[in-house]
PDB file of C-alpha atoms in Angstrom:
ATOM      1  CA  UNK A   1      -0.015  -0.177  -0.134  1.00 43.00           C
ATOM      2  CA  UNK A   2       1.089   3.929  -0.303  1.00 43.00           C
ATOM      3  CA  UNK A   3       1.761   6.796   1.738  1.00 44.00           C
ATOM      4  CA  UNK A   4       0.880  10.002   0.672  1.00 42.00           C
ATOM      5  CA  UNK A   5       4.748  11.090   1.475  1.00 43.00           C
ATOM      6  CA  UNK A   6       5.809   8.185  -0.534  1.00 44.00           C
ATOM      7  CA  UNK A   7       4.241   9.301  -4.104  1.00 42.00           C
ATOM      8  CA  UNK A   8       7.683  10.413  -5.586  1.00 37.00           C
ATOM      9  CA  UNK A   9       6.310   9.881  -8.989  1.00 42.00           C
ATOM     10  CA  UNK A  10       2.853  11.313  -8.776  1.00 43.00           C
ATOM     11  CA  UNK A  11       2.149  12.745 -11.766  1.00 41.00           C
ATOM     12  CA  UNK A  12      -0.412  15.631 -12.529  1.00 42.00           C
ATOM     13  CA  UNK A  13      -0.865  16.890 -16.364  1.00 38.00           C
ATOM     14  CA  UNK A  14      -3.824  18.862 -16.374  1.00 38.00           C
ATOM     15  CA  UNK A  15      -5.821  20.805 -13.433  1.00 37.00           C
ATOM     16  CA  UNK A  16      -9.228  20.085 -15.136  1.00 36.00           C
ATOM     17  CA  UNK A  17     -10.955  17.573 -16.764  1.00 42.00           C
ATOM     18  CA  UNK A  18     -13.459  17.227 -19.879  1.00 40.00           C
ATOM     19  CA  UNK A  19     -16.023  15.395 -18.251  1.00 45.00           C
ATOM     20  CA  UNK A  20     -17.007  17.778 -15.221  1.00 47.00           C
ATOM     21  CA  UNK A  21     -15.458  19.742 -12.803  1.00 46.00           C
ATOM     22  CA  UNK A  22     -12.075  19.093 -11.431  1.00 55.00           C
ATOM     23  CA  UNK A  23     -10.876  17.766  -7.981  1.00 59.00           C
ATOM     24  CA  UNK A  24      -8.377  19.056  -6.140  1.00 63.00           C
ATOM     25  CA  UNK A  25      -4.902  16.822  -6.460  1.00 66.00           C
ATOM     26  CA  UNK A  26      -5.012  16.410  -2.649  1.00 69.00           C
ATOM     27  CA  UNK A  27      -8.619  15.467  -2.328  1.00 84.00           C
ATOM     28  CA  UNK A  28      -8.341  12.909  -5.753  1.00 91.00           C
ATOM     29  CA  UNK A  29      -5.261  11.053  -3.868  1.00 91.00           C
ATOM     30  CA  UNK A  30      -7.845  10.686  -0.561  1.00 92.00           C
ATOM     31  CA  UNK A  31     -10.386   9.831  -2.875  1.00 93.00           C
ATOM     32  CA  UNK A  32      -8.134   7.441  -5.088  1.00 96.00           C
ATOM     33  CA  UNK A  33      -6.952   5.604  -1.829  1.00 95.00           C
ATOM     34  CA  UNK A  34     -10.188   5.439  -0.262  1.00 96.00           C
ATOM     35  CA  UNK A  35     -11.550   3.803  -3.817  1.00 97.00           C
ATOM     36  CA  UNK A  36      -9.114   1.168  -3.704  1.00 97.00           C
ATOM     37  CA  UNK A  37      -9.607  -0.020   0.108  1.00 97.00           C
ATOM     38  CA  UNK A  38     -13.377  -0.212  -0.693  1.00 98.00           C
ATOM     39  CA  UNK A  39     -12.136  -2.335  -4.388  1.00 97.00           C
ATOM     40  CA  UNK A  40     -10.287  -4.619  -1.942  1.00 97.00           C
ATOM     41  CA  UNK A  41     -13.048  -5.137   0.914  1.00 97.00           C
ATOM     42  CA  UNK A  42     -15.338  -5.661  -2.639  1.00 97.00           C
ATOM     43  CA  UNK A  43     -12.549  -8.410  -3.871  1.00 96.00           C
ATOM     44  CA  UNK A  44     -12.509 -10.293  -0.640  1.00 95.00           C
ATOM     45  CA  UNK A  45     -16.572 -10.114  -0.188  1.00 97.00           C
ATOM     46  CA  UNK A  46     -17.742 -10.448  -3.344  1.00 97.00           C
ATOM     47  CA  UNK A  47     -21.045  -9.077  -1.533  1.00 98.00           C
ATOM     48  CA  UNK A  48     -22.956  -6.883  -4.257  1.00 98.00           C
ATOM     49  CA  UNK A  49     -23.546  -3.945  -2.102  1.00 98.00           C
ATOM     50  CA  UNK A  50     -19.527  -3.541  -1.549  1.00 98.00           C
ATOM     51  CA  UNK A  51     -19.120  -4.018  -5.498  1.00 98.00           C
ATOM     52  CA  UNK A  52     -22.166  -1.542  -6.146  1.00 98.00           C
ATOM     53  CA  UNK A  53     -20.661   1.019  -3.717  1.00 97.00           C
ATOM     54  CA  UNK A  54     -17.989   1.480  -5.841  1.00 97.00           C
ATOM     55  CA  UNK A  55     -19.937   2.469  -8.723  1.00 97.00           C
ATOM     56  CA  UNK A  56     -21.574   5.105 -10.257  1.00 98.00           C
ATOM     57  CA  UNK A  57     -24.756   3.648 -11.334  1.00 97.00           C
ATOM     58  CA  UNK A  58     -23.991   3.857 -14.978  1.00 96.00           C
ATOM     59  CA  UNK A  59     -19.976   3.257 -14.436  1.00 98.00           C
ATOM     60  CA  UNK A  60     -18.069   1.470 -17.472  1.00 98.00           C
ATOM     61  CA  UNK A  61     -16.470  -1.156 -15.982  1.00 98.00           C
ATOM     62  CA  UNK A  62     -13.783  -3.323 -18.127  1.00 97.00           C
ATOM     63  CA  UNK A  63     -11.879  -6.202 -17.243  1.00 95.00           C
ATOM     64  CA  UNK A  64      -9.390  -6.056 -20.080  1.00 95.00           C
ATOM     65  CA  UNK A  65      -8.937  -2.928 -22.510  1.00 95.00           C
ATOM     66  CA  UNK A  66      -9.993  -5.157 -25.265  1.00 94.00           C
ATOM     67  CA  UNK A  67     -13.307  -6.090 -24.245  1.00 94.00           C
ATOM     68  CA  UNK A  68     -16.837  -4.041 -24.476  1.00 96.00           C
ATOM     69  CA  UNK A  69     -17.342  -2.478 -21.065  1.00 98.00           C
ATOM     70  CA  UNK A  70     -20.125  -3.694 -18.733  1.00 98.00           C
ATOM     71  CA  UNK A  71     -22.465  -0.902 -18.062  1.00 98.00           C
ATOM     72  CA  UNK A  72     -24.208  -0.156 -14.881  1.00 98.00           C
ATOM     73  CA  UNK A  73     -24.631  -1.604 -11.229  1.00 97.00           C
ATOM     74  CA  UNK A  74     -26.538  -5.038 -12.397  1.00 98.00           C
ATOM     75  CA  UNK A  75     -24.243  -5.658 -15.370  1.00 98.00           C
ATOM     76  CA  UNK A  76     -20.971  -4.871 -13.785  1.00 98.00           C
ATOM     77  CA  UNK A  77     -22.139  -6.945 -10.314  1.00 98.00           C
ATOM     78  CA  UNK A  78     -22.899  -9.817 -12.720  1.00 98.00           C
ATOM     79  CA  UNK A  79     -19.707 -10.242 -14.246  1.00 97.00           C
ATOM     80  CA  UNK A  80     -17.548  -9.360 -11.255  1.00 96.00           C
ATOM     81  CA  UNK A  81     -19.247 -12.478  -9.644  1.00 97.00           C
ATOM     82  CA  UNK A  82     -18.482 -14.508 -12.976  1.00 96.00           C
ATOM     83  CA  UNK A  83     -15.075 -13.456 -12.619  1.00 92.00           C
ATOM     84  CA  UNK A  84     -14.654 -13.634  -8.622  1.00 93.00           C
ATOM     85  CA  UNK A  85     -11.848 -14.567  -6.683  1.00 92.00           C
ATOM     86  CA  UNK A  86     -12.108 -16.083  -3.284  1.00 91.00           C
ATOM     87  CA  UNK A  87     -11.277 -14.376  -0.136  1.00 90.00           C
ATOM     88  CA  UNK A  88      -7.921 -15.622   1.031  1.00 90.00           C
ATOM     89  CA  UNK A  89      -6.878 -16.682  -2.403  1.00 93.00           C
ATOM     90  CA  UNK A  90      -4.693 -13.606  -3.297  1.00 93.00           C
ATOM     91  CA  UNK A  91      -2.105 -11.159  -2.206  1.00 95.00           C
ATOM     92  CA  UNK A  92      -2.269  -7.770  -3.889  1.00 95.00           C
ATOM     93  CA  UNK A  93       0.185  -4.774  -3.156  1.00 96.00           C
ATOM     94  CA  UNK A  94      -0.298  -1.316  -5.311  1.00 97.00           C
ATOM     95  CA  UNK A  95       0.492   2.320  -5.329  1.00 96.00           C
ATOM     96  CA  UNK A  96      -0.911   5.231  -6.955  1.00 96.00           C
ATOM     97  CA  UNK A  97       1.283   6.665  -9.760  1.00 96.00           C
ATOM     98  CA  UNK A  98      -0.453   9.338 -11.653  1.00 96.00           C
ATOM     99  CA  UNK A  99      -3.811  11.056 -10.910  1.00 95.00           C
ATOM    100  CA  UNK A 100      -4.651  13.611 -14.135  1.00 95.00           C
ATOM    101  CA  UNK A 101      -8.306  15.433 -13.132  1.00 93.00           C
ATOM    102  CA  UNK A 102     -10.312  13.183 -11.905  1.00 94.00           C
ATOM    103  CA  UNK A 103      -8.623  10.006 -13.942  1.00 97.00           C
ATOM    104  CA  UNK A 104      -5.675   8.077 -11.454  1.00 97.00           C
ATOM    105  CA  UNK A 105      -3.402   5.148 -12.786  1.00 98.00           C
ATOM    106  CA  UNK A 106      -2.910   2.299 -10.108  1.00 98.00           C
ATOM    107  CA  UNK A 107      -0.153   0.263 -10.501  1.00 98.00           C
ATOM    108  CA  UNK A 108      -0.607  -3.494  -8.898  1.00 97.00           C
ATOM    109  CA  UNK A 109       0.647  -7.073  -8.482  1.00 97.00           C
ATOM    110  CA  UNK A 110      -1.443  -9.816  -7.456  1.00 96.00           C
ATOM    111  CA  UNK A 111       0.120 -13.118  -6.577  1.00 96.00           C
ATOM    112  CA  UNK A 112      -2.521 -15.910  -5.949  1.00 96.00           C
ATOM    113  CA  UNK A 113      -1.367 -18.317  -2.812  1.00 95.00           C
ATOM    114  CA  UNK A 114      -4.802 -20.745  -2.672  1.00 94.00           C
ATOM    115  CA  UNK A 115      -7.151 -22.346  -4.997  1.00 90.00           C
ATOM    116  CA  UNK A 116      -6.909 -23.129  -8.753  1.00 90.00           C
ATOM    117  CA  UNK A 117      -4.552 -20.057  -9.626  1.00 91.00           C
ATOM    118  CA  UNK A 118      -2.370 -20.692  -6.601  1.00 94.00           C
ATOM    119  CA  UNK A 119       1.051 -19.586  -8.014  1.00 93.00           C
ATOM    120  CA  UNK A 120       0.211 -17.224 -10.571  1.00 94.00           C
ATOM    121  CA  UNK A 121       1.611 -13.873 -10.322  1.00 96.00           C
ATOM    122  CA  UNK A 122       0.241 -10.856 -12.033  1.00 96.00           C
ATOM    123  CA  UNK A 123       1.183  -7.040 -12.694  1.00 97.00           C
ATOM    124  CA  UNK A 124      -1.728  -4.806 -13.034  1.00 97.00           C
ATOM    125  CA  UNK A 125      -2.547  -1.330 -14.165  1.00 98.00           C
ATOM    126  CA  UNK A 126      -6.097  -0.025 -13.466  1.00 98.00           C
ATOM    127  CA  UNK A 127      -7.066   3.262 -14.766  1.00 98.00           C
ATOM    128  CA  UNK A 128     -10.142   4.794 -12.584  1.00 98.00           C
ATOM    129  CA  UNK A 129     -12.244   7.498 -13.714  1.00 97.00           C
ATOM    130  CA  UNK A 130     -13.675   8.625 -10.353  1.00 96.00           C
ATOM    131  CA  UNK A 131     -16.726  11.278  -9.632  1.00 94.00           C
ATOM    132  CA  UNK A 132     -16.683  13.460  -6.874  1.00 91.00           C
ATOM    133  CA  UNK A 133     -18.395  11.468  -4.707  1.00 94.00           C
ATOM    134  CA  UNK A 134     -15.540   8.768  -5.062  1.00 95.00           C
ATOM    135  CA  UNK A 135     -17.227   6.183  -7.088  1.00 97.00           C
ATOM    136  CA  UNK A 136     -16.093   4.891 -10.439  1.00 98.00           C
ATOM    137  CA  UNK A 137     -17.361   6.365 -13.487  1.00 98.00           C
ATOM    138  CA  UNK A 138     -14.921   4.131 -15.516  1.00 98.00           C
ATOM    139  CA  UNK A 139     -12.661   1.498 -14.742  1.00 98.00           C
ATOM    140  CA  UNK A 140     -10.092  -0.636 -17.188  1.00 98.00           C
ATOM    141  CA  UNK A 141      -7.643  -3.266 -16.139  1.00 97.00           C
ATOM    142  CA  UNK A 142      -4.363  -4.041 -17.939  1.00 97.00           C
ATOM    143  CA  UNK A 143      -2.488  -7.204 -16.843  1.00 94.00           C
ATOM    144  CA  UNK A 144       0.065  -9.521 -17.507  1.00 93.00           C
ATOM    145  CA  UNK A 145       1.139 -12.605 -16.061  1.00 92.00           C
ATOM    146  CA  UNK A 146       4.488 -13.344 -14.814  1.00 89.00           C
ATOM    147  CA  UNK A 147       6.171 -15.944 -17.272  1.00 78.00           C
ATOM    148  CA  UNK A 148       7.724 -18.672 -15.748  1.00 73.00           C
ATOM    149  CA  UNK A 149      11.286 -18.725 -14.972  1.00 63.00           C
ATOM    150  CA  UNK A 150      11.373 -14.674 -14.820  1.00 69.00           C
ATOM    151  CA  UNK A 151      12.309 -12.616 -11.684  1.00 70.00           C
ATOM    152  CA  UNK A 152      11.352  -9.599 -10.073  1.00 63.00           C
TER     153      UNK A 152
END
């Protein structure tokens, strides 16, 4: 996890956004950190209420940049539960690496420790567009699996 004092590489490219009023940078850091904490809770609980709490009502959610988004609470919740991981089967570390207006980029690492995916190791980039209330309007995950025999 990250601490605000450790955000040496944090980038803010522009002060405004084309999709609405800009959120102050310091407020945005807090919104992103809070959103990731709620995401981790939803990831472990798979509770539809926790999933819905992450999202604006008409949010667009992509599990991969190449697929069409799931749009709205019902579609995202159903897709999430179809792709679910179980509580305790993974470890996730993360840091905020960029903020530009209402868009944040989170870099993470997921290591599966149990279940059918045990031993899998992924690097993740999440591109998240947040509303002023801290819910995601858009979410896209980019991930790649660590190749066998590589280090780092």
